[in-house]
Each structure stands twice: as C-alpha cells, then as structure tokens.
Amino acid sequence: MLIPRLPSLLLLVLGLAAIGAGPSWAQPAAYRDYAEFYLPEAGAAASGDKLPLVIMLEGTGGSRAWTPNAWTPWLNQRGIATVQIRSAAARKRPNGNWSGTGCDLFYRYDAAEVLELARLEQPRIDTTRYAVMGFSRGGTEALNTRKSFPADRPPTAVFAFYPGCEGYCPSDYTADGPTQVHILYGDADDWGQHKDSYGRCKRLAGGKIQFHAFAGAAHGFDGTASGAFTASGMRFGYGPHPEAREQARALVWQVLSQAWSLQF
C-alpha cells in the first residue's frame, strides 16, 4: 500500500528541499509597502521599555491592505506591537490571494526579513523579543520559519492556527529547541479532517511543541468572518467560535506575558 504514495511523497520532499535554499529576491526594504506595523500608543510599554513584536503570516485568502485582523488590537492593548505581512500582494499574486493550499511554502522567509525591517526602521520595537503567528496556510509557513532566523536569536514562540496542507503538517521546529511551538486547531475543522492534516499536526506534539484542540470550533475560529472556500474540488467552511477564541487568547497571553514579563 505504500508504493503508490512514493511519487507524491518524493515530490513533497523535493519541493521542501528546493525552497529550503532561501529567498531569491526578498530584502527588508522590499516589504515597506506590504509589512503593516501596528504599535500601541506611546506609554503602553512599562517605564518606556521597547515593545515586543508578534509577526503575522496571512492565509491563502490574503488580507486587505491596512486592515488589522482580530488579533492586532487585542495584542496592542497589552503593550505588544504587531506586523501583518501581506505576502501574496508582495509577490503580485492576483487580488492579493494565493492559489491552492499546498505545501509550497512560498513565504516562510518573510518573517525574518520583516524582523530585520523592524530592527532598521522601528525604533520602538525590541527585535530580540518576538513571536510568529500564522493562520491556515500562514500557520504552515510559521511552522517552517526556524531556519530563516539567526540561530542565536530564535523566536520566543510560534502560534500556528489550523495549519497543514492536504494531509501533511511539515515543521522545521524541534521538540528540544528553544522556541515554544503551539498548534491550535478546532476539532470541527473540516479542512483539518480532510486527509487528516489535523492528525498529522497533532502527532508533532512533544517537548516544546504543543497541540491544542478546541471543542466545536471550525477553521478560522479566532477571527470574525464566516464563509467557505474550495480546494481539491471540495468546499470547506470557516467561521468564528467565541469560546475557542477566548481560550486561544488566554493561551497566547499566558505564553507571552510569562516569557516577556508583561502585565495587563
């Protein structure tokens, strides 16, 4: 039964190896129009301290220019800066969207480039204290950002919301590494159940990698929009789940407030 799967597995491995060589075009300055920084009001950081940063990677549907997602105001209120990367638009994808939901990992290096942009151009941000947060396709990208960051300056944490791609859940973070990795999934996520991306992600858990299941929650449970998308000729739903969203926020705050000594 394994033999018919070998060609597809080989293609996946070769594809991941090919993109692992690094970015071919990106430089920090290239992101000025596509890295949207949102900083708390001056004085939100205690005693004038610099602000920690959460870097956000968008999903397949892309994101609208200068429209903060549901996490940005919530994090800003707690003294944390955010940057939303419009990776699809930066690469001139039609309508700022990505086509397909595969494991091609086009923008896994964008987070590191934007961190450097912050270091160069955002004096209020402390780029030694940062985390990566990704949603859907962006969650898969977030799980594969480790090799793009300097080994001596890894992210404090990675939060991958409902990641995975057609039955795979690749990650270059390790259970014994310095970065806390949290994978957050609703157990009613029909995209996650399709070819068992949910199960593949769950099996990554161990050591510094934790998997969190939220009862009754669908794809996009932490946001505000609802609807459906099509992949592999099938339709999958997404929509908010307020209880799961609050549980996820409590987890994120627990991790970051402890790591960065924050109070709210």
C-alpha positions as semicolon CSV with decimal commas, in nm:
position;residue;x (nm);y (nm);z (nm)
1;M;0,000;0,000;0,000
2;L;0,295;0,236;0,047
3;I;0,423;0,209;-0,309
4;P;0,152;0,424;-0,477
5;R;0,228;0,705;-0,230
6;L;0,600;0,719;-0,302
7;P;0,583;0,956;-0,602
8;S;0,377;1,215;-0,414
9;L;0,592;1,183;-0,104
10;L;0,905;1,222;-0,315
11;L;0,767;1,533;-0,482
12;L;0,684;1,684;-0,143
13;V;1,034;1,615;-0,009
14;L;1,200;1,754;-0,322
15;G;0,975;2,059;-0,313
16;L;1,056;2,134;0,050
17;A;1,427;2,085;-0,017
18;A;1,415;2,323;-0,311
19;I;1,258;2,607;-0,115
20;G;1,490;2,545;0,177
21;A;1,774;2,715;-0,009
22;G;1,643;3,056;0,098
23;P;1,475;3,358;-0,058
24;S;1,579;3,450;-0,410
25;W;1,455;3,809;-0,420
26;A;1,346;3,943;-0,085
27;Q;1,525;4,215;0,110
28;P;1,389;4,402;0,411
29;A;1,321;4,721;0,212
30;A;1,105;4,524;-0,033
31;Y;0,844;4,484;0,242
32;R;0,783;4,850;0,322
33;D;0,454;4,850;0,131
34;Y;0,347;4,504;0,250
35;A;0,454;4,489;0,615
36;E;0,187;4,674;0,810
37;F;0,306;4,767;1,160
38;Y;0,060;4,841;1,439
39;L;0,209;4,979;1,761
40;P;0,040;5,054;2,093
41;E;0,006;5,417;2,187
42;A;0,318;5,571;2,334
43;G;0,347;5,486;2,701
44;A;0,180;5,146;2,672
45;A;0,511;4,980;2,744
46;A;0,605;4,998;3,109
47;S;0,866;5,259;3,200
48;G;0,929;5,345;2,836
49;D;1,061;4,999;2,755
50;K;1,070;4,892;2,394
51;L;0,782;4,683;2,264
52;P;0,793;4,310;2,188
53;L;0,662;4,207;1,846
54;V;0,427;3,945;1,703
55;I;0,483;3,878;1,331
56;M;0,171;3,758;1,148
57;L;0,159;3,545;0,833
58;E;-0,161;3,550;0,627
59;G;-0,363;3,259;0,495
60;T;-0,449;3,152;0,143
61;G;-0,714;3,422;0,102
62;G;-0,465;3,702;0,159
63;S;-0,558;4,013;0,356
64;R;-0,682;4,362;0,277
65;A;-0,437;4,650;0,291
66;W;-0,424;4,833;0,623
67;T;-0,700;4,630;0,782
68;P;-0,598;4,499;1,124
69;N;-0,701;4,143;1,195
70;A;-0,878;4,036;1,514
71;W;-0,551;3,976;1,698
72;T;-0,386;4,312;1,636
73;P;-0,595;4,543;1,860
74;W;-0,606;4,275;2,129
75;L;-0,226;4,247;2,135
76;N;-0,174;4,623;2,107
77;Q;-0,390;4,677;2,415
78;R;-0,147;4,456;2,604
79;G;0,162;4,650;2,500
80;I;0,265;4,423;2,213
81;A;0,341;4,554;1,864
82;T;0,226;4,356;1,562
83;V;0,316;4,341;1,196
84;Q;0,086;4,185;0,937
85;I;0,270;4,068;0,626
86;R;0,075;4,076;0,300
87;S;0,296;3,815;0,136
88;A;0,063;3,742;-0,154
89;A;0,041;4,108;-0,254
90;A;0,418;4,146;-0,224
91;R;0,458;3,879;-0,489
92;K;0,190;4,034;-0,713
93;R;-0,050;3,743;-0,675
94;P;-0,389;3,820;-0,836
95;N;-0,611;4,010;-0,591
96;G;-0,351;3,951;-0,320
97;N;-0,454;3,585;-0,295
98;W;-0,269;3,256;-0,311
99;S;-0,399;2,983;-0,536
100;G;-0,412;2,635;-0,387
101;T;-0,349;2,510;-0,037
102;G;-0,033;2,305;-0,091
103;C;0,296;2,282;0,096
104;D;0,499;2,503;-0,139
105;L;0,587;2,741;0,150
106;F;0,647;3,044;-0,070
107;Y;0,683;3,292;0,215
108;R;0,841;3,112;0,508
109;Y;1,134;3,359;0,499
110;D;0,919;3,674;0,503
111;A;0,900;3,682;0,882
112;A;1,279;3,704;0,913
113;E;1,300;3,978;0,650
114;V;1,032;4,182;0,825
115;L;1,203;4,133;1,162
116;E;1,512;4,291;1,008
117;L;1,298;4,571;0,865
118;A;1,168;4,636;1,216
119;R;1,523;4,644;1,351
120;L;1,621;4,903;1,090
121;E;1,311;5,123;1,086
122;Q;1,102;5,072;1,400
123;P;1,298;5,217;1,696
124;R;1,018;5,144;1,946
125;I;1,033;4,769;1,879
126;D;1,264;4,529;2,063
127;T;1,350;4,278;1,791
128;T;1,509;4,041;2,042
129;R;1,161;3,967;2,178
130;Y;0,939;3,840;1,903
131;A;0,695;3,563;1,819
132;V;0,547;3,434;1,492
133;M;0,175;3,378;1,440
134;G;0,026;3,227;1,125
135;F;-0,322;3,138;1,008
136;S;-0,415;2,839;0,790
137;R;-0,158;2,842;0,509
138;G;0,025;3,106;0,713
139;G;0,023;2,865;1,007
140;T;0,205;2,609;0,794
141;E;0,453;2,876;0,689
142;A;0,503;2,976;1,053
143;L;0,592;2,617;1,142
144;N;0,874;2,636;0,889
145;T;1,042;2,965;0,980
146;R;1,308;2,833;1,217
147;K;1,591;2,808;0,963
148;S;1,533;3,162;0,838
149;F;1,611;3,322;1,175
150;P;1,960;3,355;1,326
151;A;2,038;3,053;1,543
152;D;2,129;3,279;1,835
153;R;1,806;3,484;1,806
154;P;1,515;3,242;1,758
155;P;1,152;3,341;1,815
156;T;1,017;3,313;2,167
157;A;0,712;3,131;2,040
158;V;0,530;3,018;1,728
159;F;0,150;3,007;1,718
160;A;0,024;2,807;1,420
161;F;-0,352;2,830;1,378
162;Y;-0,516;2,540;1,188
163;P;-0,211;2,464;0,966
164;G;-0,143;2,171;0,735
165;C;-0,177;2,104;0,366
166;E;-0,364;1,813;0,205
167;G;-0,271;1,562;0,473
168;Y;0,074;1,696;0,562
169;C;0,192;1,913;0,851
170;P;0,562;1,987;0,795
171;S;0,768;2,173;1,054
172;D;1,135;2,260;1,095
173;Y;1,098;2,335;1,467
174;T;1,211;2,061;1,704
175;A;1,072;1,935;2,032
176;D;1,400;2,007;2,210
177;G;1,461;2,353;2,062
178;P;1,444;2,689;2,242
179;T;1,119;2,802;2,077
180;Q;0,778;2,721;2,221
181;V;0,554;2,596;1,939
182;H;0,177;2,593;1,982
183;I;-0,052;2,442;1,719
184;L;-0,414;2,548;1,764
185;Y;-0,696;2,359;1,592
186;G;-1,072;2,326;1,620
187;D;-1,188;1,967;1,634
188;A;-1,475;2,055;1,396
189;D;-1,239;2,190;1,129
190;D;-1,342;2,009;0,811
191;W;-1,031;2,123;0,623
192;G;-0,818;1,979;0,902
193;Q;-1,006;1,650;0,886
194;H;-0,964;1,633;0,507
195;K;-0,675;1,389;0,454
196;D;-0,607;1,427;0,828
197;S;-0,390;1,739;0,841
198;Y;-0,532;1,775;1,193
199;G;-0,396;1,433;1,292
200;R;-0,057;1,497;1,130
201;C;-0,021;1,821;1,322
202;K;-0,130;1,655;1,645
203;R;0,140;1,391;1,605
204;L;0,408;1,663;1,607
205;A;0,337;1,727;1,975
206;G;0,606;1,660;2,231
207;G;0,855;1,863;2,432
208;K;0,842;2,227;2,320
209;I;0,572;2,150;2,060
210;Q;0,217;2,151;2,196
211;F;-0,110;2,076;2,019
212;H;-0,430;2,241;2,141
213;A;-0,774;2,118;2,032
214;F;-1,080;2,339;2,074
215;A;-1,415;2,163;2,101
216;G;-1,671;2,250;1,836
217;A;-1,450;2,506;1,660
218;A;-1,412;2,525;1,282
219;H;-1,144;2,671;1,056
220;G;-1,090;3,040;1,128
221;F;-1,238;3,011;1,476
222;D;-1,029;3,301;1,610
223;G;-1,147;3,553;1,350
224;T;-1,471;3,735;1,276
225;A;-1,554;3,627;0,919
226;S;-1,751;3,323;0,811
227;G;-1,794;3,152;0,476
228;A;-1,647;2,873;0,269
229;F;-1,353;2,807;0,039
230;T;-1,292;2,547;-0,229
231;A;-0,991;2,316;-0,251
232;S;-0,942;1,981;-0,424
233;G;-1,289;2,021;-0,572
234;M;-1,447;2,030;-0,226
235;R;-1,594;2,307;-0,011
236;F;-1,476;2,373;0,342
237;G;-1,628;2,607;0,595
238;Y;-1,477;2,866;0,828
239;G;-1,623;3,086;1,096
240;P;-1,576;3,236;1,443
241;H;-1,617;3,044;1,766
242;P;-1,612;3,298;2,051
243;E;-1,541;3,046;2,328
244;A;-1,250;2,889;2,140
245;R;-1,118;3,233;2,050
246;E;-1,109;3,336;2,416
247;Q;-0,936;3,012;2,511
248;A;-0,675;3,072;2,241
249;R;-0,623;3,430;2,357
250;A;-0,575;3,313;2,715
251;L;-0,310;3,067;2,595
252;V;-0,127;3,325;2,384
253;W;-0,128;3,576;2,669
254;Q;-0,006;3,318;2,919
255;V;0,288;3,226;2,697
256;L;0,391;3,580;2,601
257;S;0,328;3,752;2,933
258;Q;0,543;3,497;3,115
259;A;0,820;3,499;2,856
260;W;0,833;3,878;2,826
261;S;0,735;3,975;3,183
262;L;0,425;4,165;3,071
263;Q;0,132;4,286;3,279
264;F;-0,215;4,396;3,175
